[in-house]
Coordinates of N, CA and C in Angstrom, one line a residue:
M579 N 2.0 30.4 -15.1 CA 2.3 31.4 -16.1 C 2.4 30.9 -17.5
E580 N 2.5 29.5 -17.6 CA 2.5 28.9 -18.9 C 1.2 28.2 -19.2
R581 N 1.1 27.7 -20.4 CA -0.1 27.0 -20.8 C -0.4 25.8 -19.9
E582 N -1.6 25.5 -19.8 CA -2.0 24.3 -19.0 C -1.7 23.0 -19.7
A583 N -1.1 22.0 -18.9 CA -0.9 20.7 -19.4 C -2.2 19.9 -19.2
R584 N -2.9 19.6 -20.3 CA -4.2 18.9 -20.1 C -4.2 17.4 -20.3
S585 N -3.1 16.8 -20.6 CA -3.0 15.4 -20.8 C -3.3 14.7 -19.5
R586 N -4.0 13.6 -19.6 CA -4.3 12.7 -18.4 C -4.0 11.3 -18.7
P587 N -3.5 10.5 -17.8 CA -3.3 9.1 -18.0 C -4.7 8.4 -18.1
R588 N -4.7 7.3 -18.8 CA -6.0 6.6 -19.0 C -6.2 5.6 -17.9
R589 N -5.1 5.1 -17.2 CA -5.3 4.1 -16.2 C -5.9 4.7 -15.0
R590 N -6.9 4.0 -14.4 CA -7.5 4.4 -13.1 C -6.7 4.0 -11.9
V591 N -6.4 5.0 -11.0 CA -5.6 4.7 -9.9 C -6.3 5.4 -8.7
T592 N -6.0 4.9 -7.5 CA -6.6 5.5 -6.3 C -5.8 6.7 -5.8
V593 N -6.5 7.6 -5.1 CA -5.9 8.8 -4.6 C -4.7 8.5 -3.7
R594 N -5.0 7.5 -2.8 CA -3.9 7.1 -1.8 C -2.7 6.6 -2.5
R595 N -2.9 5.7 -3.6 CA -1.7 5.2 -4.3 C -0.9 6.3 -5.0
L596 N -1.6 7.3 -5.6 CA -1.0 8.4 -6.3 C -0.2 9.2 -5.3
A597 N -0.7 9.4 -4.1 CA 0.0 10.3 -3.1 C 1.2 9.6 -2.6
E598 N 1.1 8.3 -2.3 CA 2.3 7.6 -1.7 C 3.3 7.1 -2.7
H599 N 2.8 6.8 -3.9 CA 3.8 6.3 -4.9 C 3.4 6.9 -6.3
P600 N 3.9 8.2 -6.4 CA 3.5 8.9 -7.7 C 4.0 8.2 -8.9
Q601 N 3.1 8.1 -9.9 CA 3.4 7.6 -11.2 C 3.7 8.7 -12.2
F602 N 4.6 8.5 -13.0 CA 5.0 9.5 -14.0 C 4.6 9.1 -15.4
Y603 N 4.1 10.0 -16.2 CA 3.6 9.7 -17.6 C 4.2 10.7 -18.6
L604 N 4.1 10.3 -19.8 CA 4.7 11.1 -20.9 C 3.6 11.5 -21.9
T605 N 3.4 12.8 -22.2 CA 2.4 13.2 -23.2 C 2.9 12.9 -24.6
A606 N 1.9 12.9 -25.5 CA 2.3 12.8 -26.9 C 2.9 14.0 -27.4
S607 N 3.6 14.0 -28.5 CA 4.2 15.1 -29.1 C 3.2 16.1 -29.7
S608 N 3.5 17.4 -29.5 CA 2.6 18.5 -30.0 C 3.5 19.7 -30.3
P609 N 2.9 20.6 -31.2 CA 3.7 21.8 -31.6 C 4.2 22.6 -30.4
C610 N 5.4 23.1 -30.4 CA 6.0 23.9 -29.3 C 5.3 25.3 -29.4
P611 N 4.8 25.8 -28.2 CA 4.2 27.1 -28.2 C 5.2 28.3 -28.2
Y612 N 6.5 28.0 -28.0 CA 7.5 29.0 -27.8 C 8.4 29.2 -29.0
L613 N 8.8 28.0 -29.6 CA 9.8 28.1 -30.7 C 9.2 27.5 -31.9
P614 N 9.0 28.3 -33.0 CA 8.4 27.8 -34.2 C 9.2 26.6 -34.8
G615 N 8.4 25.6 -35.3 CA 9.0 24.5 -36.0 C 9.5 23.4 -35.1
R616 N 9.3 23.5 -33.8 CA 9.7 22.5 -32.9 C 8.5 21.9 -32.2
S617 N 8.7 20.7 -31.7 CA 7.6 20.0 -31.0 C 8.0 19.9 -29.5
E618 N 6.9 19.6 -28.7 CA 7.2 19.4 -27.2 C 6.5 18.2 -26.7
R619 N 7.1 17.7 -25.6 CA 6.5 16.6 -24.9 C 6.7 16.9 -23.4
K620 N 5.8 16.4 -22.5 CA 5.9 16.7 -21.1 C 5.9 15.4 -20.3
V621 N 6.6 15.3 -19.2 CA 6.5 14.3 -18.3 C 5.6 14.8 -17.1
F622 N 4.7 14.1 -16.6 CA 3.8 14.6 -15.6 C 3.4 13.6 -14.6
T623 N 2.9 14.1 -13.4 CA 2.4 13.2 -12.4 C 1.2 13.9 -11.7
H624 N 0.5 13.2 -10.9 CA -0.6 13.8 -10.1 C -0.1 14.3 -8.8
L625 N -0.7 15.4 -8.3 CA -0.5 16.0 -7.0 C -1.8 15.9 -6.2
V626 N -1.9 14.8 -5.4 CA -3.2 14.6 -4.7 C -2.9 14.1 -3.3
G627 N -3.9 14.2 -2.4 CA -3.7 13.7 -1.1 C -2.9 14.5 -0.1
S628 N -2.6 14.0 1.0 CA -1.9 14.7 2.1 C -0.5 15.0 1.8
R629 N 0.1 14.2 0.9 CA 1.5 14.4 0.6 C 1.7 15.2 -0.7
A630 N 0.7 15.8 -1.2 CA 0.8 16.7 -2.4 C 1.7 17.9 -2.2
G631 N 1.6 18.5 -1.0 CA 2.4 19.7 -0.7 C 3.9 19.4 -0.7
P632 N 4.4 18.5 0.1 CA 5.8 18.1 0.0 C 6.3 17.7 -1.4
L633 N 5.4 16.9 -2.1 CA 5.8 16.5 -3.4 C 5.9 17.7 -4.4
N634 N 5.0 18.6 -4.3 CA 5.0 19.8 -5.1 C 6.3 20.6 -4.8
D635 N 6.6 20.7 -3.5 CA 7.9 21.4 -3.2 C 9.1 20.8 -3.9
L636 N 9.2 19.4 -3.8 CA 10.3 18.7 -4.3 C 10.4 18.8 -5.8
L637 N 9.2 18.7 -6.5 CA 9.2 18.7 -7.9 C 9.4 20.1 -8.5
T638 N 8.9 21.1 -7.8 CA 9.2 22.5 -8.2 C 10.6 22.8 -8.1
Q639 N 11.3 22.4 -7.1 CA 12.7 22.6 -6.9 C 13.5 21.8 -8.0
G640 N 12.8 20.8 -8.6 CA 13.5 20.0 -9.6 C 13.1 20.4 -11.0
G641 N 12.4 21.6 -11.1 CA 12.1 22.1 -12.5 C 10.7 21.8 -13.0
F642 N 9.8 21.3 -12.1 CA 8.4 21.0 -12.5 C 7.6 22.3 -12.3
R643 N 6.4 22.3 -13.0 CA 5.4 23.3 -12.8 C 4.1 22.7 -12.5
R644 N 3.2 23.4 -11.8 CA 1.9 22.8 -11.5 C 0.8 23.4 -12.4
S645 N -0.2 22.6 -12.8 CA -1.4 23.0 -13.4 C -2.5 22.1 -12.9
Q646 N -3.4 22.8 -12.1 CA -4.4 22.0 -11.4 C -3.7 21.0 -10.5
N647 N -4.2 19.7 -10.6 CA -3.5 18.7 -9.7 C -2.5 17.9 -10.5
I648 N -1.9 18.5 -11.5 CA -0.8 17.9 -12.3 C 0.5 18.7 -12.1
A649 N 1.6 18.0 -11.9 CA 2.9 18.6 -11.9 C 3.6 18.1 -13.2
Y650 N 4.2 19.0 -14.0 CA 4.8 18.6 -15.3 C 6.1 19.4 -15.5
R651 N 6.9 18.8 -16.4 CA 8.1 19.5 -16.9 C 8.3 19.1 -18.4
P652 N 9.0 19.9 -19.2 CA 9.3 19.5 -20.5 C 10.2 18.3 -20.6
A653 N 9.9 17.4 -21.6 CA 10.7 16.2 -21.8 C 10.9 16.1 -23.3
C654 N 11.4 17.1 -24.0 CA 11.5 17.2 -25.4 C 12.7 16.5 -25.9
E655 N 12.6 15.7 -27.0 CA 13.7 15.1 -27.6 C 14.7 16.0 -28.3
G656 N 15.9 16.0 -27.9 CA 16.9 16.9 -28.5 C 16.8 18.4 -28.2
C657 N 16.0 18.8 -27.2 CA 15.9 20.2 -26.9 C 15.8 20.4 -25.4
R658 N 16.6 21.4 -25.0 CA 16.6 21.8 -23.6 C 16.5 23.3 -23.4
A659 N 15.6 23.8 -24.3 CA 15.5 25.3 -24.3 C 14.7 25.8 -23.1
C660 N 13.8 25.1 -22.6 CA 13.0 25.5 -21.4 C 13.9 25.4 -20.1
V661 N 14.1 26.5 -19.5 CA 15.0 26.6 -18.3 C 14.2 27.1 -17.1
S662 N 14.1 26.4 -16.0 CA 13.5 26.9 -14.8 C 14.2 28.0 -14.2
V663 N 13.5 29.1 -13.8 CA 14.2 30.3 -13.2 C 13.5 30.6 -11.9
R664 N 14.3 31.1 -11.0 CA 13.7 31.7 -9.7 C 14.5 32.9 -9.3
V665 N 13.8 33.9 -8.8 CA 14.5 35.1 -8.4 C 15.0 35.0 -7.0
I666 N 16.2 35.5 -6.7 CA 16.8 35.4 -5.4 C 16.2 36.7 -4.6
V667 N 15.3 36.5 -3.7 CA 14.6 37.6 -3.1 C 15.5 38.6 -2.3
D668 N 16.3 38.1 -1.5 CA 17.1 39.0 -0.6 C 18.1 39.8 -1.4
D669 N 18.5 39.3 -2.5 CA 19.6 40.0 -3.3 C 19.0 40.8 -4.5
F670 N 17.6 40.8 -4.6 CA 17.0 41.4 -5.8 C 17.4 42.9 -6.0
V671 N 17.7 43.2 -7.3 CA 18.2 44.5 -7.6 C 17.1 45.3 -8.3
W672 N 16.8 46.5 -7.8 CA 15.8 47.4 -8.4 C 16.5 48.3 -9.5
T673 N 16.1 48.1 -10.7 CA 16.6 49.0 -11.8 C 15.7 50.2 -11.8
R674 N 16.1 51.2 -12.6 CA 15.2 52.4 -12.7 C 13.9 52.1 -13.3
S675 N 13.9 51.2 -14.4 CA 12.7 50.9 -15.1 C 11.7 50.1 -14.1
L676 N 12.3 49.3 -13.3 CA 11.4 48.5 -12.4 C 10.8 49.4 -11.3
R677 N 11.6 50.4 -10.9 CA 11.1 51.4 -9.9 C 10.0 52.2 -10.5
R678 N 10.1 52.5 -11.7 CA 9.0 53.3 -12.4 C 7.7 52.5 -12.4
V679 N 7.8 51.2 -12.8 CA 6.7 50.4 -12.8 C 6.0 50.3 -11.4
W680 N 6.9 50.1 -10.4 CA 6.4 50.0 -9.0 C 5.6 51.3 -8.6
R681 N 6.2 52.4 -8.9 CA 5.6 53.7 -8.5 C 4.3 53.9 -9.3
A682 N 4.3 53.5 -10.5 CA 3.1 53.7 -11.4 C 1.8 53.0 -10.8
H683 N 2.1 51.9 -10.0 CA 0.9 51.2 -9.5 C 0.9 51.1 -8.0
A684 N 1.5 52.1 -7.4 CA 1.6 52.2 -5.9 C 0.2 52.3 -5.3
G685 N -0.8 52.8 -6.0 CA -2.1 52.9 -5.4 C -2.9 51.7 -5.5
L686 N -2.5 50.6 -6.1 CA -3.2 49.4 -6.2 C -3.3 48.7 -4.8
E687 N -4.4 48.1 -4.6 CA -4.6 47.3 -3.3 C -4.5 45.8 -3.6
R688 N -3.6 45.1 -2.9 CA -3.5 43.7 -3.1 C -4.3 43.0 -2.0
R689 N -5.2 42.1 -2.5 CA -5.9 41.2 -1.5 C -5.5 39.8 -1.7
E690 N -5.0 39.2 -0.7 CA -4.6 37.8 -0.8 C -5.7 36.9 -0.3
R691 N -6.2 36.0 -1.1 CA -7.4 35.2 -0.8 C -7.1 33.7 -1.0
P692 N -8.0 32.9 -0.5 CA -7.9 31.5 -0.8 C -8.2 31.3 -2.3
A693 N -7.8 30.1 -2.8 CA -8.0 29.8 -4.2 C -9.4 29.5 -4.6
L694 N -10.2 30.6 -4.7 CA -11.6 30.5 -5.0 C -11.9 31.4 -6.2
P695 N -12.6 30.8 -7.2 CA -12.8 31.6 -8.4 C -14.1 32.5 -8.2
S696 N -14.2 33.5 -9.1 CA -15.3 34.4 -9.1 C -15.6 34.8 -10.5
S697 N -16.8 35.3 -10.8 CA -17.2 35.7 -12.1 C -16.4 37.0 -12.5
E698 N -16.1 37.8 -11.5 CA -15.3 39.0 -11.8 C -13.9 38.7 -12.3
Q699 N -13.3 37.7 -11.6 CA -12.0 37.2 -12.1 C -12.0 36.7 -13.5
Y700 N -13.1 35.9 -13.8 CA -13.2 35.3 -15.1 C -13.3 36.3 -16.2
S701 N -14.0 37.4 -15.9 CA -14.2 38.5 -16.8 C -12.9 39.1 -17.2
V702 N -12.0 39.3 -16.2 CA -10.6 39.8 -16.5 C -9.8 38.7 -17.3
F703 N -9.9 37.5 -16.8 CA -9.2 36.4 -17.4 C -9.6 36.2 -18.9
R704 N -10.9 36.3 -19.2 CA -11.4 36.1 -20.5 C -10.9 37.2 -21.4
A705 N -10.9 38.5 -20.9 CA -10.5 39.6 -21.7 C -9.0 39.5 -22.0
Y706 N -8.2 39.0 -21.0 CA -6.8 38.8 -21.2 C -6.5 37.7 -22.3
L707 N -7.2 36.6 -22.2 CA -7.0 35.6 -23.2 C -7.3 36.1 -24.6
D708 N -8.5 36.8 -24.7 CA -8.9 37.2 -26.1 C -8.0 38.2 -26.7
T709 N -7.3 39.0 -25.8 CA -6.4 40.0 -26.3 C -5.0 39.5 -26.5
R710 N -4.5 38.7 -25.6 CA -3.1 38.2 -25.6 C -2.9 36.9 -26.2
H711 N -3.8 35.9 -26.0 CA -3.6 34.6 -26.4 C -4.8 34.0 -27.1
A712 N -5.3 34.7 -28.0 CA -6.5 34.3 -28.8 C -6.3 33.0 -29.6
D713 N -5.1 32.7 -29.9 CA -4.8 31.4 -30.7 C -4.0 30.4 -29.8
G714 N -4.0 30.6 -28.5 CA -3.2 29.7 -27.6 C -4.1 28.5 -27.2
G715 N -3.4 27.6 -26.4 CA -4.0 26.4 -26.0 C -5.1 26.6 -24.9
M716 N -5.2 27.8 -24.3 CA -6.2 28.1 -23.3 C -7.4 28.9 -23.8
A717 N -7.3 29.3 -25.1 CA -8.3 30.2 -25.7 C -9.7 29.8 -25.5
D718 N -10.0 28.5 -25.5 CA -11.4 28.1 -25.4 C -11.9 27.8 -24.0
M719 N -11.1 28.2 -23.0 CA -11.5 27.9 -21.6 C -12.8 28.6 -21.2
T720 N -13.7 27.8 -20.7 CA -15.0 28.4 -20.2 C -14.9 28.8 -18.8
V721 N -15.9 29.3 -18.2 CA -15.9 29.7 -16.8 C -15.7 28.5 -15.9
L722 N -16.2 27.3 -16.3 CA -16.0 26.1 -15.5 C -14.6 25.7 -15.6
D723 N -13.9 25.8 -16.8 CA -12.5 25.5 -16.9 C -11.7 26.4 -16.0
Y724 N -12.1 27.7 -16.0 CA -11.3 28.6 -15.1 C -11.5 28.2 -13.7
A725 N -12.7 27.9 -13.3 CA -12.9 27.5 -11.9 C -12.1 26.3 -11.5
M726 N -11.9 25.3 -12.4 CA -11.1 24.2 -12.1 C -9.6 24.6 -12.0
M727 N -9.2 25.5 -12.9 CA -7.8 25.9 -12.9 C -7.4 26.5 -11.5
V728 N -8.4 27.3 -10.9 CA -8.1 27.9 -9.6 C -8.3 27.0 -8.5
E729 N -9.4 26.2 -8.4 CA -9.6 25.5 -7.1 C -9.2 24.1 -7.1
D730 N -8.8 23.5 -8.3 CA -8.4 22.1 -8.3 C -6.9 22.0 -7.9
T731 N -6.7 22.1 -6.6 CA -5.4 22.1 -6.0 C -5.4 21.4 -4.7
H732 N -4.4 20.6 -4.5 CA -4.2 19.9 -3.2 C -3.0 20.4 -2.4
V733 N -2.5 21.6 -2.9 CA -1.4 22.2 -2.2 C -1.8 23.6 -1.7
T734 N -0.9 24.3 -1.0 CA -1.3 25.6 -0.4 C -1.2 26.6 -1.6
T735 N -2.3 27.1 -2.0 CA -2.4 28.0 -3.2 C -3.2 29.2 -2.7
R736 N -2.7 30.4 -3.2 CA -3.3 31.7 -2.8 C -3.7 32.4 -4.1
L737 N -4.7 33.2 -4.1 CA -5.1 34.0 -5.2 C -4.8 35.5 -4.8
F738 N -4.0 36.2 -5.5 CA -3.7 37.6 -5.3 C -4.5 38.4 -6.2
E739 N -5.4 39.2 -5.7 CA -6.2 40.2 -6.5 C -5.6 41.6 -6.3
Y740 N -5.5 42.3 -7.5 CA -5.0 43.6 -7.5 C -6.1 44.6 -7.9
R741 N -6.5 45.5 -7.1 CA -7.7 46.4 -7.3 C -7.3 47.8 -7.2
E742 N -8.0 48.6 -8.0 CA -7.9 50.1 -7.9 C -8.5 50.5 -6.5
P743 N -8.0 51.6 -6.0 CA -8.6 52.0 -4.7 C -10.1 52.2 -4.8
G744 N -10.8 51.8 -3.7 CA -12.2 51.9 -3.7 C -12.8 52.4 -2.4
G745 N -11.9 52.8 -1.5 CA -12.5 53.3 -0.2 C -13.1 52.1 0.5
R746 N -14.3 52.3 1.0 CA -15.0 51.2 1.7 C -15.5 50.2 0.7
A747 N -15.8 50.6 -0.5 CA -16.3 49.6 -1.5 C -15.1 49.0 -2.2
R748 N -15.3 47.8 -2.8 CA -14.2 47.2 -3.5 C -13.9 47.9 -4.8
G749 N -12.6 48.2 -5.0 CA -12.3 48.9 -6.3 C -12.3 47.9 -7.4
R750 N -12.1 48.4 -8.6 CA -12.2 47.6 -9.8 C -11.0 46.6 -9.9
L751 N -11.3 45.4 -10.2 CA -10.3 44.4 -10.3 C -9.5 44.5 -11.6
V752 N -8.2 44.6 -11.5 CA -7.4 44.9 -12.8 C -6.4 43.7 -13.0
A753 N -6.1 42.9 -12.0 CA -5.1 41.9 -12.3 C -5.2 40.8 -11.2
C754 N -4.8 39.6 -11.5 CA -4.8 38.5 -10.6 C -3.6 37.6 -10.8
A755 N -3.1 37.0 -9.7 CA -2.1 36.0 -9.8 C -2.4 34.8 -8.9
L756 N -2.4 33.6 -9.5 CA -2.6 32.3 -8.8 C -1.2 31.8 -8.5
S757 N -0.9 31.6 -7.2 CA 0.4 31.3 -6.7 C 0.4 30.2 -5.6
D758 N 1.4 29.3 -5.7 CA 1.6 28.3 -4.6 C 2.6 28.8 -3.6
V759 N 2.3 28.5 -2.3 CA 3.2 28.8 -1.3 C 4.0 27.5 -1.0
L760 N 5.3 27.6 -1.3 CA 6.2 26.5 -1.1 C 7.0 26.7 0.2
S761 N 7.8 25.7 0.6 CA 8.7 25.8 1.7 C 9.8 26.8 1.5
D762 N 10.2 27.0 0.3 CA 11.3 28.0 0.0 C 10.9 29.1 -0.9
G763 N 9.6 29.3 -1.1 CA 9.3 30.5 -2.0 C 7.8 30.5 -2.4
L764 N 7.6 31.5 -3.3 CA 6.3 31.6 -4.0 C 6.5 31.2 -5.4
S765 N 5.6 30.3 -5.9 CA 5.6 29.9 -7.3 C 4.4 30.5 -8.0
M766 N 4.7 31.3 -9.0 CA 3.6 32.0 -9.7 C 3.1 31.0 -10.8
V767 N 1.9 30.4 -10.5 CA 1.4 29.4 -11.4 C 0.8 30.1 -12.7
Y768 N 0.0 31.1 -12.5 CA -0.6 31.8 -13.7 C -1.0 33.2 -13.2
S769 N -0.8 34.2 -14.1 CA -1.2 35.6 -13.8 C -1.9 36.1 -15.1
F770 N -2.8 37.1 -14.8 CA -3.5 37.7 -15.9 C -3.9 39.1 -15.5
Y771 N -4.3 39.9 -16.5 CA -4.7 41.3 -16.2 C -5.5 41.9 -17.2
E772 N -6.1 43.1 -17.0 CA -6.9 43.8 -18.0 C -6.1 44.0 -19.2
P773 N -6.8 44.0 -20.4 CA -6.0 44.1 -21.7 C -5.1 45.3 -21.8
D774 N -5.5 46.4 -21.2 CA -4.7 47.6 -21.2 C -3.5 47.6 -20.2
G775 N -3.5 46.5 -19.5 CA -2.4 46.3 -18.4 C -1.1 46.0 -19.0
E776 N -1.0 45.5 -20.2 CA 0.3 45.2 -20.8 C 1.1 46.5 -21.0
A777 N 0.5 47.5 -21.5 CA 1.2 48.8 -21.7 C 1.6 49.4 -20.3
A778 N 0.8 49.1 -19.3 CA 1.1 49.6 -18.0 C 2.0 48.7 -17.1
S779 N 2.4 47.6 -17.8 CA 3.4 46.7 -17.1 C 2.8 46.1 -15.8
L780 N 1.5 45.7 -15.9 CA 0.9 45.1 -14.7 C 1.5 43.7 -14.4
G781 N 1.9 43.0 -15.5 CA 2.6 41.7 -15.2 C 3.9 41.9 -14.5
T782 N 4.6 42.9 -14.8 CA 5.9 43.1 -14.1 C 5.6 43.5 -12.7
Y783 N 4.6 44.4 -12.5 CA 4.2 44.8 -11.1 C 3.9 43.6 -10.3
M784 N 3.1 42.6 -10.8 CA 2.8 41.5 -9.9 C 4.0 40.7 -9.5
I785 N 5.0 40.6 -10.4 CA 6.2 39.9 -10.0 C 6.9 40.6 -8.9
L786 N 7.0 41.9 -9.1 CA 7.7 42.8 -8.0 C 6.9 42.6 -6.7
D787 N 5.6 42.6 -6.8 CA 4.9 42.5 -5.5 C 5.1 41.1 -4.9
H788 N 5.2 40.1 -5.7 CA 5.5 38.7 -5.1 C 6.9 38.7 -4.5
I789 N 7.8 39.4 -5.1 CA 9.2 39.4 -4.5 C 9.1 40.1 -3.1
G790 N 8.3 41.2 -3.0 CA 8.2 41.8 -1.7 C 7.4 41.0 -0.7
R791 N 6.4 40.3 -1.2 CA 5.6 39.4 -0.3 C 6.4 38.2 0.2
A792 N 7.2 37.6 -0.7 CA 8.1 36.5 -0.3 C 9.1 37.0 0.8
R793 N 9.6 38.2 0.6 CA 10.5 38.8 1.6 C 9.8 38.9 3.0
Q794 N 8.6 39.4 3.0 CA 7.8 39.5 4.2 C 7.6 38.1 4.9
M795 N 7.4 37.1 4.1 CA 7.2 35.8 4.6 C 8.4 35.0 4.9
G796 N 9.6 35.6 4.7 CA 10.9 35.0 5.0 C 11.2 33.8 4.0
L797 N 10.7 33.9 2.8 CA 11.0 32.9 1.7 C 12.0 33.4 0.8
P798 N 13.0 32.6 0.4 CA 14.2 33.1 -0.3 C 13.9 33.2 -1.8
Y799 N 12.9 32.6 -2.4 CA 12.8 32.6 -3.9 C 11.4 32.9 -4.3
V800 N 11.3 33.4 -5.6 CA 10.0 33.5 -6.3 C 10.3 32.8 -7.6
Y801 N 9.5 31.7 -7.8 CA 9.6 30.9 -9.0 C 8.8 31.4 -10.1
L802 N 9.4 31.6 -11.3 CA 8.8 32.3 -12.5 C 8.5 31.3 -13.6
G803 N 8.7 30.0 -13.4 CA 8.5 29.0 -14.4 C 9.6 29.0 -15.4
Y804 N 9.4 28.8 -16.7 CA 10.4 28.6 -17.7 C 10.8 29.8 -18.4
W805 N 12.1 30.0 -18.6 CA 12.6 31.0 -19.5 C 13.1 30.2 -20.7
V806 N 12.8 30.7 -21.9 CA 13.1 30.1 -23.2 C 13.9 31.1 -24.0
E807 N 15.2 30.8 -24.2 CA 16.1 31.7 -25.0 C 15.5 31.7 -26.4
G808 N 15.4 32.9 -27.0 CA 14.9 33.0 -28.3 C 13.4 33.2 -28.4
S809 N 12.7 33.1 -27.3 CA 11.2 33.3 -27.2 C 10.9 34.7 -26.7
E810 N 10.3 35.5 -27.5 CA 9.9 36.9 -27.0 C 8.9 36.8 -25.9
K811 N 8.1 35.8 -25.8 CA 7.1 35.6 -24.8 C 7.7 35.5 -23.4
M812 N 8.9 34.9 -23.4 CA 9.6 34.7 -22.1 C 10.7 35.6 -21.8
A813 N 11.0 36.6 -22.7 CA 12.2 37.5 -22.5 C 12.0 38.3 -21.2
Y814 N 10.8 38.7 -20.8 CA 10.6 39.6 -19.7 C 11.2 39.0 -18.4
K815 N 11.4 37.7 -18.3 CA 11.9 37.1 -17.0 C 13.3 37.4 -16.7
T816 N 14.1 37.8 -17.8 CA 15.5 38.2 -17.5 C 15.6 39.5 -16.8
R817 N 14.5 40.3 -16.7 CA 14.6 41.6 -16.0 C 14.8 41.5 -14.5
F818 N 14.5 40.3 -13.9 CA 14.5 40.2 -12.5 C 15.7 39.5 -12.0
Q819 N 16.7 40.3 -11.6 CA 18.0 39.8 -11.2 C 18.4 40.2 -9.8
P820 N 19.3 39.4 -9.2 CA 19.8 38.1 -9.7 C 18.8 37.0 -9.6
Q821 N 19.1 36.0 -10.4 CA 18.2 34.8 -10.4 C 19.0 33.6 -10.6
E822 N 18.4 32.4 -10.3 CA 19.1 31.2 -10.5 C 18.3 30.4 -11.6
R823 N 19.1 29.7 -12.4 CA 18.6 28.9 -13.5 C 19.0 27.4 -13.2
L824 N 18.0 26.5 -13.5 CA 18.3 25.1 -13.2 C 18.9 24.4 -14.5
G825 N 20.1 23.9 -14.3 CA 20.7 23.1 -15.3 C 21.2 21.8 -14.9
A826 N 22.1 21.2 -15.6 CA 22.7 19.9 -15.3 C 23.4 19.8 -14.0
K827 N 23.9 21.0 -13.6 CA 24.6 21.0 -12.3 C 23.8 21.6 -11.2
G828 N 22.5 21.6 -11.4 CA 21.6 22.2 -10.3 C 21.3 23.7 -10.6
W829 N 20.9 24.3 -9.5 CA 20.5 25.8 -9.6 C 21.8 26.6 -9.7
V830 N 22.0 27.4 -10.7 CA 23.2 28.2 -10.8 C 22.8 29.7 -10.9
R831 N 23.4 30.5 -10.1 CA 23.1 32.0 -10.1 C 23.6 32.6 -11.4
T832 N 22.8 33.6 -11.9 CA 23.2 34.3 -13.1 C 23.4 35.8 -12.7

């Protein structure tokens, strides 16, 4: 759900070594995408090989996010604004506004698929970027970049497609969510939707659907990535309560 971390280490290492002894690297400083006037740095490592799944579990529980075969987390000097949040599935509280969003999209059909890209998905993705993030770090992503974002994964990743009813034929694709299946929850890596979906709260609907899907799977959490106090882009995450936030004392319920 956040921007992709594109930095890569220059040293060449084998897949086996990375899997058994993960090495961590620090990116160069760059402008913060959430808080004006601040800069950001990230610490990151590779997720490859047979141990990528357990490592992704451990790192996600420790506040990391995944982008392709990279796990990263903020490592900004003098700033701790980015806070990892996860929704507590069994205790989730439905507000009136959230129920309205759910009812508004009750007719959508969710299709859970392997992490495989399609031109139809890219069309929605491209329209989403052009409308919502035209000046963002992902604005120049090509169809090949999109394909890598989806399929470059060594962990259990699913693609959730949301379509209008189509009977025997496939209905129109209106939204997608790329999500990892962890031992303790679903981690929403990135989601996007048709440009008119913002007014219709399709982003909110996909989170609600993930909460329901996690409950069906017996998973206690839905990981939403980072909440940043003072950032309007991240304010929506406070709607999903109760949740836990990761701090110096571990995960604390709010």
